[in-house]
mmCIF file of C-alpha atoms in Angstrom:
data_model
loop_
_atom_site.group_PDB
_atom_site.id
_atom_site.type_symbol
_atom_site.label_atom_id
_atom_site.label_comp_id
_atom_site.label_asym_id
_atom_site.label_seq_id
_atom_site.Cartn_x
_atom_site.Cartn_y
_atom_site.Cartn_z
ATOM 1 C CA MET P 1 7.857 22.843 -5.297
ATOM 2 C CA ALA P 2 6.637 20.261 -2.451
ATOM 3 C CA GLU P 3 9.562 18.128 -2.025
ATOM 4 C CA ILE P 4 9.351 16.436 1.598
ATOM 5 C CA GLN P 5 12.565 15.145 3.132
ATOM 6 C CA LEU P 6 12.339 12.941 6.322
ATOM 7 C CA ARG P 7 15.738 12.795 8.207
ATOM 8 C CA ASN P 8 16.328 10.192 11.312
ATOM 9 C CA LEU P 9 12.399 10.536 11.902
ATOM 10 C CA GLN P 10 11.821 9.038 15.302
ATOM 11 C CA LYS P 11 8.694 8.782 17.423
ATOM 12 C CA ARG P 12 8.746 6.956 20.668
ATOM 13 C CA TRP P 13 6.367 6.673 23.860
ATOM 14 C CA GLY P 14 8.489 6.480 26.735
ATOM 15 C CA ASP P 15 10.576 2.627 26.294
ATOM 16 C CA PHE P 16 8.444 2.332 23.077
ATOM 17 C CA VAL P 17 9.472 2.928 19.616
ATOM 18 C CA GLY P 18 7.009 3.550 17.295
ATOM 19 C CA VAL P 19 9.192 4.705 14.194
ATOM 20 C CA GLU P 20 12.924 4.817 14.194
ATOM 21 C CA GLY P 21 15.267 5.778 12.035
ATOM 22 C CA PHE P 22 13.135 7.029 8.795
ATOM 23 C CA ASP P 23 14.877 8.694 6.018
ATOM 24 C CA LEU P 24 13.713 9.287 2.834
ATOM 25 C CA THR P 25 13.054 11.957 -0.002
ATOM 26 C CA ILE P 26 9.726 12.227 -1.421
ATOM 27 C CA ALA P 27 9.915 13.987 -4.583
ATOM 28 C CA ASP P 28 7.652 16.739 -5.931
ATOM 29 C CA ARG P 29 4.747 15.466 -7.126
ATOM 30 C CA GLU P 30 5.472 11.719 -6.410
ATOM 31 C CA PHE P 31 2.933 9.243 -5.088
ATOM 32 C CA LEU P 32 4.317 7.599 -2.158
ATOM 33 C CA VAL P 33 2.490 4.732 -0.328
ATOM 34 C CA LEU P 34 3.557 3.658 3.102
ATOM 35 C CA LEU P 35 2.529 -0.320 3.165
ATOM 36 C CA GLY P 36 2.764 -2.292 6.102
ATOM 37 C CA PRO P 37 0.767 -4.315 8.694
ATOM 38 C CA SER P 38 -0.954 -2.734 11.803
ATOM 39 C CA GLY P 39 1.332 -1.035 14.379
ATOM 40 C CA CYS P 40 4.234 -0.905 12.138
ATOM 41 C CA GLY P 41 4.284 2.933 12.030
ATOM 42 C CA LYS P 42 2.924 4.264 8.599
ATOM 43 C CA THR P 43 -0.053 6.024 10.232
ATOM 44 C CA THR P 44 2.526 7.587 13.007
ATOM 45 C CA THR P 45 4.682 9.126 10.328
ATOM 46 C CA MET P 46 2.232 10.495 8.075
ATOM 47 C CA ARG P 47 0.584 12.175 11.419
ATOM 48 C CA MET P 48 4.461 13.613 12.373
ATOM 49 C CA ILE P 49 4.401 14.792 8.720
ATOM 50 C CA ALA P 50 0.997 16.395 9.042
ATOM 51 C CA GLY P 51 1.519 18.132 12.403
ATOM 52 C CA LEU P 52 -0.682 15.862 14.229
ATOM 53 C CA GLU P 53 1.864 13.759 15.775
ATOM 54 C CA GLU P 54 5.259 15.376 17.885
ATOM 55 C CA VAL P 55 8.206 14.171 16.564
ATOM 56 C CA SER P 56 10.515 12.472 19.193
ATOM 57 C CA GLY P 57 13.569 13.139 16.925
ATOM 58 C CA GLY P 58 14.772 14.268 13.349
ATOM 59 C CA GLU P 59 14.007 16.578 10.929
ATOM 60 C CA ILE P 60 10.737 17.217 8.423
ATOM 61 C CA ARG P 61 11.418 19.624 5.526
ATOM 62 C CA ILE P 62 8.640 20.501 3.410
ATOM 63 C CA GLY P 63 9.834 22.286 0.177
ATOM 64 C CA ASP P 64 12.215 24.616 1.644
ATOM 65 C CA ARG P 65 10.986 24.653 5.098
ATOM 66 C CA VAL P 66 11.724 22.853 8.370
ATOM 67 C CA VAL P 67 8.229 22.275 9.550
ATOM 68 C CA ASN P 68 8.918 20.470 13.016
ATOM 69 C CA ASP P 69 7.409 23.033 15.054
ATOM 70 C CA LEU P 70 4.653 24.536 12.565
ATOM 71 C CA GLU P 71 1.010 23.980 13.554
ATOM 72 C CA PRO P 72 -0.782 21.596 10.708
ATOM 73 C CA LYS P 73 -2.846 24.273 9.650
ATOM 74 C CA ASP P 74 0.559 26.147 8.665
ATOM 75 C CA ARG P 75 2.314 23.148 6.711
ATOM 76 C CA ASP P 76 -0.190 23.471 3.425
ATOM 77 C CA VAL P 77 -1.060 19.928 3.672
ATOM 78 C CA SER P 78 -4.585 17.965 3.315
ATOM 79 C CA MET P 79 -5.477 14.990 4.714
ATOM 80 C CA VAL P 80 -7.986 12.394 3.714
ATOM 81 C CA PHE P 81 -9.248 9.890 6.926
ATOM 82 C CA GLN P 82 -10.370 6.692 7.002
ATOM 83 C CA SER P 83 -13.519 7.750 9.097
ATOM 84 C CA TYR P 84 -14.217 10.701 6.383
ATOM 85 C CA ALA P 85 -14.788 13.279 9.145
ATOM 86 C CA LEU P 86 -17.832 15.023 7.899
ATOM 87 C CA TYR P 87 -19.662 17.697 9.319
ATOM 88 C CA PRO P 88 -23.118 15.954 9.459
ATOM 89 C CA ASN P 89 -24.994 19.052 10.049
ATOM 90 C CA MET P 90 -23.427 20.759 6.601
ATOM 91 C CA THR P 91 -24.472 19.988 3.187
ATOM 92 C CA VAL P 92 -21.896 18.529 0.929
ATOM 93 C CA TYR P 93 -21.514 21.850 -0.564
ATOM 94 C CA GLU P 94 -20.704 23.193 2.488
ATOM 95 C CA ASN P 95 -18.308 20.632 3.794
ATOM 96 C CA ILE P 96 -16.374 20.921 0.906
ATOM 97 C CA ARG P 97 -16.378 24.779 0.930
ATOM 98 C CA PHE P 98 -14.920 24.442 4.522
ATOM 99 C CA PRO P 99 -11.471 24.830 4.243
ATOM 100 C CA LEU P 100 -11.545 27.759 2.026
ATOM 101 C CA LYS P 101 -13.745 29.750 4.995
ATOM 102 C CA VAL P 102 -11.326 28.491 7.610
ATOM 103 C CA ARG P 103 -8.406 29.647 5.759
ATOM 104 C CA GLY P 104 -9.895 33.252 4.945
ATOM 105 C CA VAL P 105 -9.788 32.539 0.933
ATOM 106 C CA ASP P 106 -11.755 35.263 -1.060
ATOM 107 C CA PRO P 107 -15.446 34.405 -0.839
ATOM 108 C CA ALA P 108 -16.027 35.482 -4.302
ATOM 109 C CA SER P 109 -14.261 32.262 -5.369
ATOM 110 C CA HIS P 110 -15.628 29.640 -3.094
ATOM 111 C CA ASP P 111 -18.273 28.823 -5.617
ATOM 112 C CA GLU P 112 -16.108 28.039 -8.353
ATOM 113 C CA LYS P 113 -13.530 26.166 -6.214
ATOM 114 C CA VAL P 114 -16.428 24.303 -5.036
ATOM 115 C CA MET P 115 -17.917 22.952 -8.208
ATOM 116 C CA ARG P 116 -14.712 22.226 -9.791
ATOM 117 C CA ALA P 117 -13.717 19.760 -6.876
ATOM 118 C CA ALA P 118 -17.180 18.351 -6.669
ATOM 119 C CA ASP P 119 -17.077 17.683 -11.004
ATOM 120 C CA MET P 120 -13.772 16.137 -9.997
ATOM 121 C CA VAL P 121 -15.076 13.600 -8.060
ATOM 122 C CA GLU P 122 -18.473 13.434 -9.813
ATOM 123 C CA LEU P 123 -20.391 14.747 -6.824
ATOM 124 C CA ARG P 124 -22.241 17.950 -8.059
ATOM 125 C CA GLU P 125 -25.889 16.485 -7.929
ATOM 126 C CA PHE P 126 -25.234 15.495 -4.495
ATOM 127 C CA LEU P 127 -24.264 19.020 -3.111
ATOM 128 C CA HIS P 128 -27.562 19.734 -1.232
ATOM 129 C CA ARG P 129 -27.850 16.575 0.520
ATOM 130 C CA ARG P 130 -25.984 15.805 3.798
ATOM 131 C CA PRO P 131 -23.609 12.958 4.483
ATOM 132 C CA ALA P 132 -26.183 10.800 6.874
ATOM 133 C CA GLU P 133 -28.013 10.829 2.817
ATOM 134 C CA LEU P 134 -25.109 9.308 1.178
ATOM 135 C CA SER P 135 -23.303 6.071 0.774
ATOM 136 C CA GLY P 136 -20.083 5.185 1.669
ATOM 137 C CA GLY P 137 -18.643 5.850 -1.280
ATOM 138 C CA GLN P 138 -20.194 8.943 -1.749
ATOM 139 C CA ARG P 139 -18.855 10.339 1.672
ATOM 140 C CA GLN P 140 -15.541 9.367 0.954
ATOM 141 C CA ARG P 141 -15.732 11.352 -2.486
ATOM 142 C CA VAL P 142 -17.052 14.361 -0.246
ATOM 143 C CA ALA P 143 -13.673 14.054 2.029
ATOM 144 C CA LEU P 144 -11.739 13.894 -1.445
ATOM 145 C CA ALA P 145 -13.124 17.123 -2.723
ATOM 146 C CA ARG P 146 -12.874 18.856 0.619
ATOM 147 C CA ALA P 147 -9.185 18.259 0.525
ATOM 148 C CA ILE P 148 -8.739 19.027 -3.257
ATOM 149 C CA VAL P 149 -10.894 22.318 -3.046
ATOM 150 C CA ARG P 150 -7.699 24.782 -1.596
ATOM 151 C CA GLN P 151 -4.921 22.943 -3.925
ATOM 152 C CA PRO P 152 -2.459 22.069 -1.313
ATOM 153 C CA ASN P 153 0.928 21.374 -1.689
ATOM 154 C CA VAL P 154 0.727 17.978 -0.313
ATOM 155 C CA PHE P 155 -2.040 15.170 0.320
ATOM 156 C CA LEU P 156 -2.198 12.947 2.896
ATOM 157 C CA MET P 157 -4.411 9.959 2.691
ATOM 158 C CA ASP P 158 -4.819 7.627 5.680
ATOM 159 C CA GLU P 159 -6.519 4.231 4.721
ATOM 160 C CA PRO P 160 -9.114 5.944 2.825
ATOM 161 C CA LEU P 161 -10.617 2.831 1.120
ATOM 162 C CA SER P 162 -10.585 0.574 4.241
ATOM 163 C CA ASN P 163 -14.361 1.035 5.235
ATOM 164 C CA LEU P 164 -15.438 0.442 1.533
ATOM 165 C CA ASP P 165 -17.120 -2.810 0.406
ATOM 166 C CA ALA P 166 -14.812 -4.384 -2.572
ATOM 167 C CA LYS P 167 -16.188 -2.970 -5.585
ATOM 168 C CA LEU P 168 -16.337 0.536 -4.111
ATOM 169 C CA ARG P 169 -12.499 0.192 -3.209
ATOM 170 C CA VAL P 170 -11.597 -0.829 -7.034
ATOM 171 C CA SER P 171 -13.474 2.098 -8.125
ATOM 172 C CA THR P 172 -12.310 4.616 -5.890
ATOM 173 C CA ARG P 173 -8.701 3.628 -6.362
ATOM 174 C CA ALA P 174 -8.992 4.271 -9.605
ATOM 175 C CA GLN P 175 -10.650 7.871 -9.378
ATOM 176 C CA ILE P 176 -7.797 8.423 -6.770
ATOM 177 C CA LYS P 177 -5.466 7.333 -9.575
ATOM 178 C CA ASN P 178 -6.908 9.726 -11.847
ATOM 179 C CA LEU P 179 -7.219 12.816 -9.580
ATOM 180 C CA THR P 180 -3.800 12.695 -8.392
ATOM 181 C CA HIS P 181 -2.390 12.436 -11.741
ATOM 182 C CA ASP P 182 -4.540 15.316 -12.966
ATOM 183 C CA LEU P 183 -3.437 17.300 -10.087
ATOM 184 C CA LYS P 184 0.281 16.657 -9.849
ATOM 185 C CA VAL P 185 0.346 17.333 -6.068
ATOM 186 C CA THR P 186 2.718 15.184 -4.083
ATOM 187 C CA THR P 187 1.100 12.325 -2.177
ATOM 188 C CA ILE P 188 1.689 10.146 0.577
ATOM 189 C CA TYR P 189 -0.886 7.444 1.012
ATOM 190 C CA VAL P 190 -0.879 5.126 4.035
ATOM 191 C CA THR P 191 -2.613 1.495 3.672
ATOM 192 C CA HIS P 192 -2.055 -2.291 4.767
ATOM 193 C CA ASP P 193 -3.501 -3.388 1.430
ATOM 194 C CA GLN P 194 -0.808 -4.208 -0.970
ATOM 195 C CA ILE P 195 -2.874 -4.344 -3.703
ATOM 196 C CA GLU P 196 -3.655 -0.662 -3.214
ATOM 197 C CA ALA P 197 -0.167 -0.343 -3.002
ATOM 198 C CA MET P 198 1.040 -1.954 -5.848
ATOM 199 C CA THR P 199 -1.725 -0.484 -8.099
ATOM 200 C CA LEU P 200 -1.350 3.076 -6.808
ATOM 201 C CA ALA P 201 2.153 4.109 -5.948
ATOM 202 C CA ASP P 202 5.095 5.503 -7.843
ATOM 203 C CA ARG P 203 7.329 4.136 -5.145
ATOM 204 C CA VAL P 204 6.251 2.042 -2.048
ATOM 205 C CA VAL P 205 7.892 2.077 1.277
ATOM 206 C CA VAL P 206 7.431 -1.493 3.254
ATOM 207 C CA MET P 207 7.662 -0.923 7.063
ATOM 208 C CA ARG P 208 7.800 -3.469 10.004
ATOM 209 C CA LYS P 209 7.664 -2.629 13.602
ATOM 210 C CA GLY P 210 8.427 1.039 13.093
ATOM 211 C CA LYS P 211 11.329 0.468 10.826
ATOM 212 C CA VAL P 212 11.735 0.724 6.795
ATOM 213 C CA GLN P 213 12.159 -2.583 4.966
ATOM 214 C CA GLN P 214 12.570 -1.707 1.438
ATOM 215 C CA VAL P 215 11.931 1.509 -0.620
ATOM 216 C CA GLY P 216 11.508 0.951 -4.246
ATOM 217 C CA THR P 217 8.969 0.869 -7.363
ATOM 218 C CA PRO P 218 6.028 -1.605 -7.125
ATOM 219 C CA THR P 219 7.664 -3.566 -9.645
ATOM 220 C CA GLU P 220 11.294 -3.796 -8.131
ATOM 221 C CA ILE P 221 9.543 -4.569 -4.566
ATOM 222 C CA TYR P 222 7.834 -7.386 -6.502
ATOM 223 C CA ASP P 223 10.285 -8.735 -8.383
ATOM 224 C CA ARG P 224 13.258 -8.192 -5.979
ATOM 225 C CA PRO P 225 12.187 -8.335 -2.419
ATOM 226 C CA ALA P 226 14.775 -7.415 0.390
ATOM 227 C CA ASN P 227 14.063 -9.807 2.781
ATOM 228 C CA ALA P 228 11.502 -12.992 3.742
ATOM 229 C CA PHE P 229 8.873 -10.287 5.259
ATOM 230 C CA VAL P 230 8.518 -7.959 2.123
ATOM 231 C CA ALA P 231 8.095 -11.282 -0.159
ATOM 232 C CA SER P 232 5.498 -12.945 2.385
ATOM 233 C CA PHE P 233 3.805 -9.223 2.617
ATOM 234 C CA ILE P 234 3.697 -8.260 -1.275
ATOM 235 C CA GLY P 235 1.737 -10.395 -3.934
ATOM 236 C CA SER P 236 -1.333 -12.400 -4.049
ATOM 237 C CA PRO P 237 -1.032 -14.841 -3.118
ATOM 238 C CA ALA P 238 2.153 -13.870 -1.104
ATOM 239 C CA MET P 239 5.430 -15.459 -2.034
ATOM 240 C CA ASN P 240 6.047 -19.417 -1.285
ATOM 241 C CA LEU P 241 8.439 -19.411 1.401
ATOM 242 C CA ILE P 242 10.103 -22.973 2.051
ATOM 243 C CA ASP P 243 12.831 -23.825 5.144
ATOM 244 C CA GLY P 244 15.343 -26.235 3.850
ATOM 245 C CA GLN P 245 18.862 -26.805 3.583
ATOM 246 C CA VAL P 246 21.369 -26.323 0.340
ATOM 247 C CA ALA P 247 24.056 -28.999 -0.496
ATOM 248 C CA GLU P 248 26.204 -28.676 -3.485
ATOM 249 C CA GLY P 249 23.954 -26.145 -5.371
ATOM 250 C CA THR P 250 20.610 -28.265 -4.449
ATOM 251 C CA PHE P 251 17.989 -27.009 -1.964
ATOM 252 C CA THR P 252 16.211 -29.852 -0.268
ATOM 253 C CA ALA P 253 13.112 -30.221 1.821
ATOM 254 C CA ASP P 254 10.281 -32.320 2.589
ATOM 255 C CA GLY P 255 9.107 -33.351 -0.828
ATOM 256 C CA THR P 256 11.439 -30.762 -2.373
ATOM 257 C CA ALA P 257 14.618 -30.771 -4.401
ATOM 258 C CA ILE P 258 15.656 -27.671 -6.289
ATOM 259 C CA SER P 259 19.266 -27.983 -8.197
ATOM 260 C CA GLY P 260 21.071 -25.597 -10.100
ATOM 261 C CA LEU P 261 21.352 -23.315 -7.230
ATOM 262 C CA ASP P 262 24.600 -21.136 -6.935
ATOM 263 C CA LEU P 263 24.614 -20.601 -3.307
ATOM 264 C CA PRO P 264 26.489 -21.735 -0.137
ATOM 265 C CA ASP P 265 25.964 -24.830 1.894
ATOM 266 C CA GLY P 266 23.725 -24.615 4.801
ATOM 267 C CA PRO P 267 20.356 -23.473 5.872
ATOM 268 C CA LEU P 268 18.345 -21.214 3.760
ATOM 269 C CA THR P 269 14.829 -20.185 2.989
ATOM 270 C CA LEU P 270 13.746 -20.282 -0.453
ATOM 271 C CA GLY P 271 10.857 -18.321 -2.374
ATOM 272 C CA PHE P 272 9.069 -18.606 -5.515
ATOM 273 C CA ARG P 273 5.938 -16.812 -6.830
ATOM 274 C CA ALA P 274 2.857 -19.324 -7.486
ATOM 275 C CA GLU P 275 2.697 -17.496 -10.768
ATOM 276 C CA ASP P 276 6.051 -18.533 -11.842
ATOM 277 C CA ALA P 277 6.091 -22.357 -11.202
ATOM 278 C CA ARG P 278 3.794 -24.240 -13.088
ATOM 279 C CA LEU P 279 2.294 -28.330 -12.993
ATOM 280 C CA ALA P 280 4.628 -30.832 -14.157
ATOM 281 C CA GLU P 281 3.533 -33.384 -16.810
ATOM 282 C CA PHE P 282 5.894 -35.964 -15.431
ATOM 283 C CA ALA P 283 7.248 -36.339 -12.230
ATOM 284 C CA THR P 284 10.714 -36.954 -13.323
ATOM 285 C CA GLN P 285 10.434 -33.267 -14.379
ATOM 286 C CA ALA P 286 9.212 -32.052 -11.224
ATOM 287 C CA GLU P 287 11.051 -30.341 -7.981
ATOM 288 C CA ILE P 288 8.218 -30.863 -5.639
ATOM 289 C CA THR P 289 5.894 -33.483 -5.440
ATOM 290 C CA ALA P 290 2.951 -33.707 -2.678
ATOM 291 C CA PRO P 291 -0.724 -34.054 -2.282
ATOM 292 C CA ILE P 292 -3.379 -31.455 -3.237
ATOM 293 C CA TYR P 293 -4.060 -29.701 0.335
ATOM 294 C CA THR P 294 -6.732 -27.364 -1.246
ATOM 295 C CA ILE P 295 -7.680 -26.408 -4.266
ATOM 296 C CA GLU P 296 -9.557 -23.229 -5.329
ATOM 297 C CA LEU P 297 -11.066 -21.747 -8.419
ATOM 298 C CA LEU P 298 -10.361 -18.366 -9.169
ATOM 299 C CA GLY P 299 -12.019 -17.747 -12.435
ATOM 300 C CA ASP P 300 -9.047 -17.157 -14.740
ATOM 301 C CA ALA P 301 -6.888 -19.793 -12.959
ATOM 302 C CA VAL P 302 -6.855 -22.568 -10.858
ATOM 303 C CA MET P 303 -4.590 -22.266 -7.585
ATOM 304 C CA ILE P 304 -3.367 -25.621 -5.845
ATOM 305 C CA SER P 305 -1.718 -25.549 -2.738
ATOM 306 C CA VAL P 306 0.527 -28.484 -0.970
ATOM 307 C CA ARG P 307 1.708 -28.415 2.452
ATOM 308 C CA ILE P 308 5.612 -28.672 2.608
ATOM 309 C CA GLY P 309 7.176 -29.260 6.245
ATOM 310 C CA GLY P 310 5.018 -26.446 7.788
ATOM 311 C CA ALA P 311 4.270 -23.971 5.063
ATOM 312 C CA LEU P 312 1.697 -24.055 2.335
ATOM 313 C CA VAL P 313 3.048 -23.586 -1.385
ATOM 314 C CA SER P 314 0.880 -22.792 -3.836
ATOM 315 C CA VAL P 315 1.247 -22.769 -7.413
ATOM 316 C CA LYS P 316 -1.404 -21.492 -10.523
ATOM 317 C CA ALA P 317 -2.756 -23.722 -12.848
ATOM 318 C CA ASP P 318 -5.040 -23.498 -15.955
ATOM 319 C CA LYS P 319 -8.512 -23.162 -15.104
ATOM 320 C CA SER P 320 -9.462 -26.273 -16.713
ATOM 321 C CA PHE P 321 -7.417 -28.125 -14.074
ATOM 322 C CA ARG P 322 -9.639 -30.452 -12.319
ATOM 323 C CA ALA P 323 -8.366 -33.056 -8.964
ATOM 324 C CA GLU P 324 -9.586 -33.879 -5.428
ATOM 325 C CA ILE P 325 -7.859 -32.973 -2.574
ATOM 326 C CA GLY P 326 -5.120 -35.705 -1.597
ATOM 327 C CA THR P 327 -4.482 -36.336 -5.150
ATOM 328 C CA PRO P 328 -0.310 -36.050 -5.760
ATOM 329 C CA VAL P 329 0.896 -33.365 -7.905
ATOM 330 C CA SER P 330 4.322 -32.736 -9.305
ATOM 331 C CA ILE P 331 5.542 -28.914 -9.711
ATOM 332 C CA HIS P 332 8.222 -27.690 -11.956
ATOM 333 C CA VAL P 333 10.168 -25.025 -9.541
ATOM 334 C CA PRO P 334 13.327 -23.997 -12.204
ATOM 335 C CA ALA P 335 16.391 -22.524 -10.127
ATOM 336 C CA ARG P 336 15.612 -19.120 -12.042
ATOM 337 C CA ILE P 337 12.614 -18.283 -10.673
ATOM 338 C CA CYS P 338 13.701 -18.669 -6.960
ATOM 339 C CA HIS P 339 14.618 -16.152 -4.562
ATOM 340 C CA PRO P 340 17.086 -17.263 -1.348
ATOM 341 C CA PHE P 341 16.798 -15.765 1.991
ATOM 342 C CA ASP P 342 19.122 -16.197 4.870
ATOM 343 C CA ALA P 343 17.564 -18.614 7.526
ATOM 344 C CA ASP P 344 18.340 -16.697 10.519
ATOM 345 C CA THR P 345 17.772 -13.015 9.590
ATOM 346 C CA GLY P 346 15.336 -13.111 6.552
ATOM 347 C CA GLU P 347 17.302 -11.050 4.676
ATOM 348 C CA ARG P 348 18.072 -11.954 0.818
ATOM 349 C CA VAL P 349 21.192 -13.635 -0.085
#
């Protein structure tokens, strides 16, 4: 049983607060992603769970043990780092085997365990090589095999794909998803890449400036962001956010009038996703009318952007759509697809 409980977790360096009031229970075998921009506290949180960073306050419980004062080696966790952290003078076989030697596992079982781990990440034919002879993707797989080999209670993965090119990220991401499904081990994964978070996670924790902004399944966070920050961070492209005013159920901004909103009068930030809106055939059907600012061919669709006040607003059109920059377009944005946020706090209304 490897349920993890974090209770009022804190990390400070003098007056600087790195993580504040982090409360969460991570279920046994859950794949949890800590997501946020650089400096938000996600890696610090993981390092405190691993024992690589001292806790300033709060409690960490793994299974039935409080581990605040335990050394990293006594917490039964395995880490996969962004930098791979392989031993250059050892072969792939010896790199994978190393955790078994350090922990005093019966040498008679080493070969079987190493081969099993190597097969899971498709490395058997590379076992005789040294890290310098491998590609970046192969080195990352060695790091995964080394974490797998001793069958820990918890996997901790700190941005393991950020050094890989786009194609390798996709294939290695799929491999991690498949591995964690087969191994059924509680996994905490740190990333700033929202696509990784959405595709890998059972639940996502969105962080900002050391604080948790929202916890939920990828679908919950995508469909109902708790505040404007989460809305702007999740999605590709991010949610459109327009600052304006509501009066008698109608939201207005430059070139924009969206009616049928059940909201109080006053300033408001209104959001909607590019794929939920559509181009209107006639201007009379449109809530937004503005000239095209940019147009991008995506292959399966065309992304059109217009400028509303200080914001760029995007909408997806059919892949056959063609127009020049500066051409006026009409966009249909029904009230039912809109997400209202407080203009001052950013919280969902």
